[in-house]
Coordinates of C-alpha atoms and ligand atoms in Angstrom, one line a residue:
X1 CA 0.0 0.0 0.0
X2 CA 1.0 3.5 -0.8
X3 CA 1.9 5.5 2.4
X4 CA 3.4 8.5 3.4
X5 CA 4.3 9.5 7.1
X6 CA 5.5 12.3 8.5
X7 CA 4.1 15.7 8.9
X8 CA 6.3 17.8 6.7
X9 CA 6.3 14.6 4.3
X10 CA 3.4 14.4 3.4
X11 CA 3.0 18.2 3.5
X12 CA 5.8 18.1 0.5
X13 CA 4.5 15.1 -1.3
X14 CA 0.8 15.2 -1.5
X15 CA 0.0 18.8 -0.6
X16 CA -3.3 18.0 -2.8
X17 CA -4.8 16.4 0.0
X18 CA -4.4 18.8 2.4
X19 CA -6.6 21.2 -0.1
X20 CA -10.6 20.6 -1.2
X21 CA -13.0 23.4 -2.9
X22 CA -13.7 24.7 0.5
X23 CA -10.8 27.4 0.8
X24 CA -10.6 26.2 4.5
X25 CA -6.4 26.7 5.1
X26 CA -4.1 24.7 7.8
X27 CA -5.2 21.3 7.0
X28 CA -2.4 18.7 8.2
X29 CA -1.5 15.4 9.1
X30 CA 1.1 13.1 10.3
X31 CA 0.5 9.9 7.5
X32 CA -1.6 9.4 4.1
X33 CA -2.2 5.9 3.0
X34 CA -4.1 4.7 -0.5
X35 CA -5.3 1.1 -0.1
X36 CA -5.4 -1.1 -3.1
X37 CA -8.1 -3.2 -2.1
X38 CA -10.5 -3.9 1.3
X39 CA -7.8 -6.2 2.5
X40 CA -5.5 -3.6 2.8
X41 CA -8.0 -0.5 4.2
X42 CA -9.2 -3.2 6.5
X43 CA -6.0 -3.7 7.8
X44 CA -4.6 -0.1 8.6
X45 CA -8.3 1.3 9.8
X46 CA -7.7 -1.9 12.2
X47 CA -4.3 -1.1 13.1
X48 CA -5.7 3.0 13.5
X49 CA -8.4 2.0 15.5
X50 CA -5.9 0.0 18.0
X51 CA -3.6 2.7 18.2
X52 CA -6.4 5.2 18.7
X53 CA -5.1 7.5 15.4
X54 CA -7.9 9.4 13.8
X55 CA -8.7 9.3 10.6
X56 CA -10.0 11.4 7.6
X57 CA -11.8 10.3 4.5
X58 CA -10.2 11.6 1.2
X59 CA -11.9 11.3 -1.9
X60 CA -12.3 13.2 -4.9
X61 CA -11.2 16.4 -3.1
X62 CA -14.2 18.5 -4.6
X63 CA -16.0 19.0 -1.6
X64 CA -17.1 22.6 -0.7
X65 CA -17.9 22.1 2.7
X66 CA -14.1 20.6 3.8
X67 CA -15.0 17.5 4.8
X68 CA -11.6 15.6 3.7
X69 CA -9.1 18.0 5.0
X70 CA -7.7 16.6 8.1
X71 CA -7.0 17.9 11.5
X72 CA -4.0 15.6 12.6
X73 CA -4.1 12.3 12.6
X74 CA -3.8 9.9 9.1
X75 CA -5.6 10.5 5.7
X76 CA -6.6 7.2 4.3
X77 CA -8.0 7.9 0.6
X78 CA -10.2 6.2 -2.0
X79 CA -8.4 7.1 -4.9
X80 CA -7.0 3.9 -5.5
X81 CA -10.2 2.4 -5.4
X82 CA -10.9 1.7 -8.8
X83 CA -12.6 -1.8 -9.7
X84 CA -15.9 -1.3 -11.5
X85 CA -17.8 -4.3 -12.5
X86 CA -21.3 -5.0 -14.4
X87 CA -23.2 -7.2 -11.9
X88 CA -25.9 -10.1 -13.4
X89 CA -28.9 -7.8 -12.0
X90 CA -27.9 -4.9 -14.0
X91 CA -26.5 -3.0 -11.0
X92 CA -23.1 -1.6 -11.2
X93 CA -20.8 -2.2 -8.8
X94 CA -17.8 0.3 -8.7
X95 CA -14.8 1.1 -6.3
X96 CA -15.3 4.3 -3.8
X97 CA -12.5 6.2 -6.1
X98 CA -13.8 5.7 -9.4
X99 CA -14.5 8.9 -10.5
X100 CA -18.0 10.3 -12.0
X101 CA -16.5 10.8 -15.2
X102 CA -15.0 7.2 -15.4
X103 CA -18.5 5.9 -14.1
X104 CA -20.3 7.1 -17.1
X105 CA -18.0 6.1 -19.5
X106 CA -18.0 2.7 -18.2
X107 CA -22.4 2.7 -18.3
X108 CA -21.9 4.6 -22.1
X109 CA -19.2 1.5 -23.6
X110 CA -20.8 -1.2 -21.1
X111 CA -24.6 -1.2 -21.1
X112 CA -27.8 -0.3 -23.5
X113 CA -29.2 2.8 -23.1
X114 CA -28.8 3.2 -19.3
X115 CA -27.4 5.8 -17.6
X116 CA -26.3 6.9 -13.9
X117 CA -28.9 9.5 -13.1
X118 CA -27.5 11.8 -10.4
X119 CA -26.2 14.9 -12.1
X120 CA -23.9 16.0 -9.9
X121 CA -22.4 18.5 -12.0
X122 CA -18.3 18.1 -11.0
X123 CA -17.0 15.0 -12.9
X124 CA -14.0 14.5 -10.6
X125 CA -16.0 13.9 -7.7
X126 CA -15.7 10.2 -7.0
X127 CA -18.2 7.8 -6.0
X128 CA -17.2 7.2 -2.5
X129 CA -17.6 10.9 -2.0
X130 CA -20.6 11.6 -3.8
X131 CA -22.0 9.2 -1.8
X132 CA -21.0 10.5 1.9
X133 CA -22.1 13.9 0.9
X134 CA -25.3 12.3 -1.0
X135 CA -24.7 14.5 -3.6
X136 CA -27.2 15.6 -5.6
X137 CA -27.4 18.1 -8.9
X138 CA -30.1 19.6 -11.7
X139 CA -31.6 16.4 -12.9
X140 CA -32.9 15.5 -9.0
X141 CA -35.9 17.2 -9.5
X142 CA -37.1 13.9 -11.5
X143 CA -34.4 11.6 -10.1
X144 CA -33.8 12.5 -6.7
X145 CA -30.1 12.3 -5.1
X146 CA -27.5 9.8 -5.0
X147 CA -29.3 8.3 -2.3
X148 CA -32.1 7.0 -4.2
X149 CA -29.6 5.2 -6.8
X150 CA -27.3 3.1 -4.0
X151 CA -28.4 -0.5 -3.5
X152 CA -25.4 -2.0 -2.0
X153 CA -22.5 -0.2 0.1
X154 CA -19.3 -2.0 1.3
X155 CA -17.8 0.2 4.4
X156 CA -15.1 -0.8 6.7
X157 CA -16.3 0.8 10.1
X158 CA -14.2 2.7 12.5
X159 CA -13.0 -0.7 14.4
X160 CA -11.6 -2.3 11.5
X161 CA -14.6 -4.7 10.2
X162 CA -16.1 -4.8 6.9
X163 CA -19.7 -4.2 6.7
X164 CA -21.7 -5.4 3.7
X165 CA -25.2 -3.9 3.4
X166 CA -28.0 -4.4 0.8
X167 CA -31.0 -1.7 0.4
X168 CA -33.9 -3.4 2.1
X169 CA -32.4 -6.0 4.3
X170 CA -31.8 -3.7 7.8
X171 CA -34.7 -1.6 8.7
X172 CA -35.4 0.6 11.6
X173 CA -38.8 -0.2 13.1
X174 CA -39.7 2.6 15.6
X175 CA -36.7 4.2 15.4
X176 CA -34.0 1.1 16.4
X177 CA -32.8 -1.0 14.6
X178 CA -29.9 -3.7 15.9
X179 CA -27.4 -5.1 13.6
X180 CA -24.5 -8.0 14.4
X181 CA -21.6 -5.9 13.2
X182 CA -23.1 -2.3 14.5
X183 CA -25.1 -3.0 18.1
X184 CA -28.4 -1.0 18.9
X185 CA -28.6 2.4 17.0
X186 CA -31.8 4.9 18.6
X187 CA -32.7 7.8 16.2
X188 CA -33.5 10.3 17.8
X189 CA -36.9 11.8 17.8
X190 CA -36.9 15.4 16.1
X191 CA -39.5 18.9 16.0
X192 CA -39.9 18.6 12.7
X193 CA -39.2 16.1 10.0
X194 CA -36.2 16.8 7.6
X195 CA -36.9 18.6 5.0
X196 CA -36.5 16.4 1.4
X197 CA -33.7 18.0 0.1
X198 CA -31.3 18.0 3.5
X199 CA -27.7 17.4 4.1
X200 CA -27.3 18.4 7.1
X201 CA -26.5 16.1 10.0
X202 CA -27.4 12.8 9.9
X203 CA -30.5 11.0 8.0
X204 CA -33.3 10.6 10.1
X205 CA -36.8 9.3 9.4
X206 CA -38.7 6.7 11.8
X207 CA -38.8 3.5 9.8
X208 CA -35.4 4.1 7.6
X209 CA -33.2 1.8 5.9
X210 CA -30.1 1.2 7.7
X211 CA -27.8 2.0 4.4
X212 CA -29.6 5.3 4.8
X213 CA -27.7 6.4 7.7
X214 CA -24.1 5.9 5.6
X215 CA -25.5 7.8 2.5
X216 CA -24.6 11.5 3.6
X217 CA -22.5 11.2 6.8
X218 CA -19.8 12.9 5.3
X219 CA -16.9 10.1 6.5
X220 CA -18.0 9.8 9.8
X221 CA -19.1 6.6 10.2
X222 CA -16.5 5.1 8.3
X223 CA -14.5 4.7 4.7
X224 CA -16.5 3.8 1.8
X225 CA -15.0 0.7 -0.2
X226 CA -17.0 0.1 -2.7
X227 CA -21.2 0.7 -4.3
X228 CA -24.0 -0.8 -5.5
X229 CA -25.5 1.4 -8.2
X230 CA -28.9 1.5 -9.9
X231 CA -29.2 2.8 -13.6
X232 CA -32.0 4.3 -15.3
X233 CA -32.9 3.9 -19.4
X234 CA -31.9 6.9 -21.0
X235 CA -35.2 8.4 -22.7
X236 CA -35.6 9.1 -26.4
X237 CA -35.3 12.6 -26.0
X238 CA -33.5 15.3 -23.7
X239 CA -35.0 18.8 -24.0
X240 CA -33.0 21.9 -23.0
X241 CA -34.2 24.8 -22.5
X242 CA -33.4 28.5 -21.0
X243 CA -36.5 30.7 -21.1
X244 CA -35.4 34.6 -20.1
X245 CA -38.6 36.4 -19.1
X246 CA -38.0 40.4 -19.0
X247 CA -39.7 40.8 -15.6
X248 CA -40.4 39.4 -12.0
X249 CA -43.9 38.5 -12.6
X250 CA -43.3 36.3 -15.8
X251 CA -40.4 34.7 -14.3
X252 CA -42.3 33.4 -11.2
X253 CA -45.6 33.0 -13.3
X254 CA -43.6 30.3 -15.6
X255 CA -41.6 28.6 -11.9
X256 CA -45.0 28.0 -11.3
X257 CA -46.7 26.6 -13.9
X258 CA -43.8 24.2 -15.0
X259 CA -43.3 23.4 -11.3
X260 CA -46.9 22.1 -11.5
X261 CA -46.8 20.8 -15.1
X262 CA -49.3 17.9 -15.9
X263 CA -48.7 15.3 -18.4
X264 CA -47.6 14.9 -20.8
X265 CA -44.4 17.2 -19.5
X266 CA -41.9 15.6 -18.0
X267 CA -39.2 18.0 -16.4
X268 CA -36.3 16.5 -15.5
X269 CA -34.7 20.1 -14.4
X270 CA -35.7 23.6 -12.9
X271 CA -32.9 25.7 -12.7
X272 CA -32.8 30.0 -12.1
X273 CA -30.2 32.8 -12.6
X274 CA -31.4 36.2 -11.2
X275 CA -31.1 39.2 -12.6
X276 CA -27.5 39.9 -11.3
X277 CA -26.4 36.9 -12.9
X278 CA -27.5 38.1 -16.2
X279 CA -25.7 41.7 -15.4
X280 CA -22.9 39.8 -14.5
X281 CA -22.6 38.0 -17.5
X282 CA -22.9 40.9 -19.6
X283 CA -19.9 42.8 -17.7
X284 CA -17.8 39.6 -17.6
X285 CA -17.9 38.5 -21.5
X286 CA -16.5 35.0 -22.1
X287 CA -16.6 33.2 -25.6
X288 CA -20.2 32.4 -24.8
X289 CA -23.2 34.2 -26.1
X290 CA -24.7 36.9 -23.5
X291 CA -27.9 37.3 -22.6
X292 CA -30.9 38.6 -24.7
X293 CA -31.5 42.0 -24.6
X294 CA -34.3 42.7 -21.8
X295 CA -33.6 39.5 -20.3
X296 CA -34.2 40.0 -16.8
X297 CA -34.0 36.3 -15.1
X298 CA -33.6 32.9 -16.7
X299 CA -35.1 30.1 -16.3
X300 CA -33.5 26.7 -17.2
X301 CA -35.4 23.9 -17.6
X302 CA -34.8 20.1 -18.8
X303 CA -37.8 17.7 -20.0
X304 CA -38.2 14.1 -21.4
X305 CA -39.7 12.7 -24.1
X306 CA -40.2 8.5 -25.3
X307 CA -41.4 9.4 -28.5
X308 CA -41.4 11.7 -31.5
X309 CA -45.1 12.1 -30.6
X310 CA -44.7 13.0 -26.9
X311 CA -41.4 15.2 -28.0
X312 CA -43.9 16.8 -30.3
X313 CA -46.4 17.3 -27.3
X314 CA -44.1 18.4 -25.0
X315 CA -42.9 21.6 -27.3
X316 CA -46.2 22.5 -28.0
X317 CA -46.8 22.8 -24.2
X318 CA -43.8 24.5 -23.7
X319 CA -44.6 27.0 -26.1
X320 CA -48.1 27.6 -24.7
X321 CA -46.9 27.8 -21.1
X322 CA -44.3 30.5 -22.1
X323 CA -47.0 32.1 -24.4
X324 CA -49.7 32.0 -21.0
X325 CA -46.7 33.8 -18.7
X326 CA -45.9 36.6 -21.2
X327 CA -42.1 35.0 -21.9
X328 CA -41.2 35.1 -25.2
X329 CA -40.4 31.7 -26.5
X330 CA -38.4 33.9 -29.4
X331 CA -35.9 34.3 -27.2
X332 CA -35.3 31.3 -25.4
X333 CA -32.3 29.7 -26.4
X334 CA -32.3 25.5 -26.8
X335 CA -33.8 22.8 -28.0
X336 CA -33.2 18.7 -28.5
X337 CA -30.3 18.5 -30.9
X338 CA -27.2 18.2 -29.4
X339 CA -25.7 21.6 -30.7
X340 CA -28.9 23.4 -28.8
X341 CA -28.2 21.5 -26.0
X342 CA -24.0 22.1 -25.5
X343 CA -25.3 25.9 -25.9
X344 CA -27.2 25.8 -22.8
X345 CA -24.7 23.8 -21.3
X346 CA -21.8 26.3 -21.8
X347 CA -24.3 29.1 -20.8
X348 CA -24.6 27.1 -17.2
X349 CA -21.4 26.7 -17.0
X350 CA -20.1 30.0 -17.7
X351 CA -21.7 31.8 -14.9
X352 CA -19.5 30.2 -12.1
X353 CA -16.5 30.6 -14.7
X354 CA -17.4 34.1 -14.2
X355 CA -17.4 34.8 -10.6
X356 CA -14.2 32.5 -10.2
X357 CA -12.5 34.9 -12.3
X358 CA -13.6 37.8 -10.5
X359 CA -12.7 36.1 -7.4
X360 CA -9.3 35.4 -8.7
X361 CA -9.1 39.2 -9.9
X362 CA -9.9 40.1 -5.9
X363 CA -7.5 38.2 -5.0
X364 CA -4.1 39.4 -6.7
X365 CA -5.2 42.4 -4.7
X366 CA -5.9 40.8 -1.7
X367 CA -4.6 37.3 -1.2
X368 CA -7.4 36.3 1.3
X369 CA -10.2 37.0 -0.5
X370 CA -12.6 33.8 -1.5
X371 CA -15.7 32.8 -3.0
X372 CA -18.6 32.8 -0.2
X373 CA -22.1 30.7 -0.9
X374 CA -24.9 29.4 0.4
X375 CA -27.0 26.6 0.2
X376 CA -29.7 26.9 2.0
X377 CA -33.3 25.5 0.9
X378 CA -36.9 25.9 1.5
X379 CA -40.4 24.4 0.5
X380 CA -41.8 25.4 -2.5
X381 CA -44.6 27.4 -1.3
X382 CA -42.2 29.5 0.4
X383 CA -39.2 29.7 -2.4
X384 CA -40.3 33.4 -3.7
X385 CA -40.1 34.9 -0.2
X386 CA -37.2 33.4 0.4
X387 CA -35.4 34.3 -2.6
X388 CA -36.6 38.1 -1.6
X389 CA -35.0 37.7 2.0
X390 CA -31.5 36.6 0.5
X391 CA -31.2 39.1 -1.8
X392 CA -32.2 41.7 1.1
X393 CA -29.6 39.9 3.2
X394 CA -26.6 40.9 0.9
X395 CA -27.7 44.0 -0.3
X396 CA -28.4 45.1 3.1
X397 CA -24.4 44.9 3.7
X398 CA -23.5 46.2 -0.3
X399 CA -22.2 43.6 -0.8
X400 CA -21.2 42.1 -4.5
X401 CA -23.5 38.8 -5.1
X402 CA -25.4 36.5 -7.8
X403 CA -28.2 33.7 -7.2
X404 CA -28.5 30.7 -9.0
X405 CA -29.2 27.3 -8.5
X406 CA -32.0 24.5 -7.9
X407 CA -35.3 26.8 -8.6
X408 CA -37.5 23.4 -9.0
X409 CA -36.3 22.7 -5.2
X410 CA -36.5 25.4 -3.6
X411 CA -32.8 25.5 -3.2
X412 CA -30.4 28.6 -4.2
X413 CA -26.6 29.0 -4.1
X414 CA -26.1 32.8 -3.1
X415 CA -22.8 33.4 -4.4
X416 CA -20.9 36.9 -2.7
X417 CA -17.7 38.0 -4.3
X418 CA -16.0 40.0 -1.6
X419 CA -13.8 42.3 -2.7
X420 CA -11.8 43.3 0.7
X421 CA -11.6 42.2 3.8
X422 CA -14.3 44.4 5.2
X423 CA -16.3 42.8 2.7
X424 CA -15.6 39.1 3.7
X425 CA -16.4 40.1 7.3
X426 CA -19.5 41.0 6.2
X427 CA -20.0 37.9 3.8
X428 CA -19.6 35.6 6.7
X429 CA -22.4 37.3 8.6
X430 CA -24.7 37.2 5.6
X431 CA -24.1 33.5 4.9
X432 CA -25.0 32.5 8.4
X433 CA -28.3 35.1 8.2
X434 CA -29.2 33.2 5.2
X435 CA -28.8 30.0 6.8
X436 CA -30.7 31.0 10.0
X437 CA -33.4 32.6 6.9
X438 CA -33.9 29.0 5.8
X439 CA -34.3 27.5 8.9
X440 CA -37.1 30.1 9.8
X441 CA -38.9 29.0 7.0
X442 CA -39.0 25.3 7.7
X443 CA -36.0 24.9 5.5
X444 CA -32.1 23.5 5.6
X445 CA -29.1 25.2 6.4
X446 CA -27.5 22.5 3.2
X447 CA -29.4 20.9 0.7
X448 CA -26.2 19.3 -1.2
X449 CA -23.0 20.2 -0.1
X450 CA -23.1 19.2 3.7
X451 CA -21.5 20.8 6.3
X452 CA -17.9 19.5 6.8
X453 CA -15.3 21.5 9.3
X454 CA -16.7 24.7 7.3
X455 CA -20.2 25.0 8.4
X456 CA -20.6 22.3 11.3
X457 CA -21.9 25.3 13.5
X458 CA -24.8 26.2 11.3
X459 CA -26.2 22.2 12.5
X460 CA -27.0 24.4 16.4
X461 CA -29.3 26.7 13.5
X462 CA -31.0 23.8 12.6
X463 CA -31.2 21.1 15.4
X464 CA -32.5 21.5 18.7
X465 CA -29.3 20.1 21.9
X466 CA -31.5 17.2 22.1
X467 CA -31.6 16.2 18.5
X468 CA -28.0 17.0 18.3
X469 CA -26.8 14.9 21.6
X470 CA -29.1 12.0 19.3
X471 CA -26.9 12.2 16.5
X472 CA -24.0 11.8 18.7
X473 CA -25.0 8.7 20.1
X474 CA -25.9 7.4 16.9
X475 CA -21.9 7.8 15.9
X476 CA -20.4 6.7 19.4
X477 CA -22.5 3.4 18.9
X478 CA -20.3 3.1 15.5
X479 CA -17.4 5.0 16.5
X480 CA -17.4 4.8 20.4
X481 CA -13.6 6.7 20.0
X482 CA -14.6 9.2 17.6
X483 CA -11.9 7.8 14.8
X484 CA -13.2 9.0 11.7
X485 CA -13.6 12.9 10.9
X486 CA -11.1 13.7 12.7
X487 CA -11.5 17.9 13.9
X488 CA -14.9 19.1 14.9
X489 CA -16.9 17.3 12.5
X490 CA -20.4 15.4 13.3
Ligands
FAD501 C1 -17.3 23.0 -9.6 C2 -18.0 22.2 -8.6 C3 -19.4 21.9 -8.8 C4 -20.0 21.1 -7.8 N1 -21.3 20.8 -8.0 C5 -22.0 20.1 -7.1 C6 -23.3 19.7 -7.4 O1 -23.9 20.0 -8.4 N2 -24.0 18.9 -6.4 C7 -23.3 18.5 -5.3 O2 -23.9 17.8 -4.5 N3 -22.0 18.9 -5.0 C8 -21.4 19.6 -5.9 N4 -20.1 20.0 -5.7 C9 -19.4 19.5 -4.4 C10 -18.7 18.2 -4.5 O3 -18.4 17.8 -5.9 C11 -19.5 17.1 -3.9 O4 -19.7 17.4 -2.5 C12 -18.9 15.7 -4.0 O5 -19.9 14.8 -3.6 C13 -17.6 15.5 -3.2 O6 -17.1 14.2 -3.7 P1 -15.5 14.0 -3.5 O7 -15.2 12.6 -4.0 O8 -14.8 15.1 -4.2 O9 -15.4 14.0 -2.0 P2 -14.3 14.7 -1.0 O10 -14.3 16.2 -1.3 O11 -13.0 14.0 -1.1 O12 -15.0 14.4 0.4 C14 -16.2 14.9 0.7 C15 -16.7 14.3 2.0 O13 -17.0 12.9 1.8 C16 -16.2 12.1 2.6 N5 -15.7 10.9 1.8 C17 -15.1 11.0 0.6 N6 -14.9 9.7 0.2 C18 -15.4 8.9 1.1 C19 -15.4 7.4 1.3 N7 -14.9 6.6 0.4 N8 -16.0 6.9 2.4 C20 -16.5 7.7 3.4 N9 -16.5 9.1 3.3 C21 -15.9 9.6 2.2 C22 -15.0 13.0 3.1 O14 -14.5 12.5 4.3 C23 -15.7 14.3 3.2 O15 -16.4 14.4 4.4 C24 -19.4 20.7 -6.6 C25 -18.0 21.0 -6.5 C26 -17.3 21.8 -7.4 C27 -15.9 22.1 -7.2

């Protein structure tokens, strides 16, 4: 097995693991191991677990929340992970480091017409990861999270012993559930029941599968080996689609309508920029094409089709529905070819391309500056009043921002650009306003990236002392000496 010990070592060596998407600094630790196989992570979290060393959970490294960076103790990571196997029921089974990308090429050159429906957006994000963080992306409006795709996981828990569980086979029953390997774990009771797009602290819902508490601890209840995935067939037809109504009332008259679509629509995706992305976008021209003239929000949305007959359905509807909110479908961009399709794509993609650049502009100035964002969601019924209380938030402190993100959820990634460190001060606050915002309106403090080291405070926003001293005991009955996420983690 790959290892590397020593503080400064592995400092040198692999400073990549000491660094995720979170911008969190000072990560360190004394050894960093990459097991080949079970055998060998079986054997070291063994030896770990003997000798009382904490460990942290590397995977991908594209976390935003800082899960993987360690606080002392050893990194093991997944990257070496990478067996990835078609199994007789059509499942895939594939190593914790095989990477997204390398997951869908494997379903493209290996299966017919299937594909691996969460969307979660980075490609470098491995499985492993993407699972502890139950990631999630645009297409879960139809497909859900990762969560609702794992069958099977293979963990190796905190005392060394390899723990093999099928979807369906462990279930809690009144909130207990007792396992050979594991012991008796309570859930706790909580106020209010999770909201549906949630990943903060630990799943909880009375009669759960026991493979449920894994997806989305965020490497706290120990290393993911290797998953059970479930596919989906890949319909006929993909429709993309970004409408750009020129004013407030259109734009939440059409999130409405398509929200509540009937048949025969079937959207897959439900996406929003405000109206400061689209000012952005015109003051930070890339390649790409800029917004239309008078083009106030957008609206991006994603729908299915089995036939030519329902593709030729589900147009017509879309054209009506814009037509019925007074958003001209002249100038929506998109379409079902795969050149209409890469535009929309690119025009996604090149917002946060955008405000990375500005960031990185900020920061030749001012070598502290970073990205800020939120993730915060709320039910539907309340998404327009919340997006009006996180835009107050940040304008209330002038500060530099764009929203985007997961319209069809109620979820939005407030993006602040500081610009000095006043301005980050002030970012901070507004993040954790937001967050509290959310949880006033029945909402999450994280819908999809988790908390990690960064935001493991916001969980006091969002869970009673009760609820949270339940969670504990659910990870001291798998980790009685707190092994795995090593720092102040969950
Ligand atoms: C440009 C960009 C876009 C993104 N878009 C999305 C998006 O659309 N949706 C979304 O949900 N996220 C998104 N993210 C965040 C990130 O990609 C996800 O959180 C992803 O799931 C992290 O996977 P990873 O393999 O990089 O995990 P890491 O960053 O390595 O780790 C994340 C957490 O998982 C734990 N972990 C990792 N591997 C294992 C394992 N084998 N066993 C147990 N625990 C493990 C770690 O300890 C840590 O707590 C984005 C990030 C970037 C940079």
């Amino acid at each position: 097995m790959r290892s590397v010990t020593g503080r400064k070592n592995v400092a040198e060596m692999c400073a990549d693991l000491l660094q995720d998407e979170s911008n969190l600094s000072g990560a360190w630790c004394e050894a960093a191991v990459w097991p080949q196989d079970t055998d060998e992570a079986r054997d070291y979290i063994e030896k770990c677990s003997r000798t009382g060393v904490k460990l942290t959970v590397s995977g991908g490294l594209t976390g935003i929340a800082g899960g993987a960076l360690p606080e002392g103790g050893s990194v093991i990571s997944a990257s070496a992970l990478k067996d990835i196997r078609l199994l007789d029921n059509g499942n895939i089974a594939a190593g914790a480091g095989v990477i997204i990308e390398e997951l869908n090429a494997f379903i493209s050159a290996n299966t017919d017409g299937l594909f691996y429906p969460p969307d979660t957006t980075e490609e470098t994000a491995s499985v492993g990861g993407t699972i502890a963080t139950n990631a999630s992306g645009a297409d879960s409006f139809l497909y859900g999270a990762t969560r609702n795709w794992v069958e099977g996981l293979k963990i190796i828990l905190p005392g060394g012993k390899l723990l093999d569980i099928k979807r369906g086979t462990d279930l809690f029953e009144n909130r207990k559930c007792t396992h050979p390997l594991l012991g008796t774990i309570h859930l706790p009771p909580l106020r209010s029941e999770q909201p549906p797009k949630n990943a903060a602290g630990y799943y909880v819902q009375p009669d759960m599968d026991l493979i449920d508490l894994f997806i989305g601890s965020e490497g706290t209840l120990g290393f993911i080996v290797e998953a059970e995935l479930k596919l989906a067939p890949v319909p006929e037809y993909v429709i993309d689609l970004a409408v750009f109504p020129d004013n407030q009332k259109s734009f939440w008259e059409l999130y409405d309508s398509l929200l509540h679509a009937p048949e025969p629509l079937r959207i897959r995706a439900l996406e929003m920029m405000d109206d400061r992305c689209m000012d952005f976008l015109r003051s930070h021209p890339g390649e790409l094409p800029l917004p239309p003239e008078g083009a106030l929000f957008c609206l991006l949305l994603r729908a299915e089709a089995d036939s030519d007959e329902h593709l030729e359905e589900t147009l017509v509807t879309l054209d009506d529905m814009l037509a019925s909110s007074n958003s001209n479908p002249e100038t929506a961009w998109g379409g079902f070819e795969p050149s209409e399709r890469k535009r929309i794509k690119d025009f996604r993609h090149a917002l946060p391309e955008a405000v990375n650049h500005c960031i990185a502009e900020s920061r030749r100035k001012c070598p502290s500056i970073h990205k800020f964002g939120s993730d915060g969601a709320v039910e539907l019924s309340r998404f327009e009043d919340y997006f009006a209380r996180v835009t107050g938030i940040l304008e209330e402190r002038g500060l530099p921002f764009v929203i985007f993100g997961h319209a069809g959820q109620g979820h939005i990634h407030a993006n602040a650009m500081p610009e000095n460190p006043r301005q980050m001060i002030l970012a901070g606050e507004a993040m954790r306003e937001i967050a509290k915002a959310a949880v006033e309106m029945g909402g999450t403090v994280s819908a999809e990236h988790g908390l990690g080291k960064l935001k493991l405070d916001y969980l006091k926003l969002m869970y009673s002392e009760d609820e949270i001293k339940g969670m504990e005991a659910i990870r001291r009955v798998i980790d009685p000496n707190l092994l795995f996420g090593a720092g102040p983690n969950i």
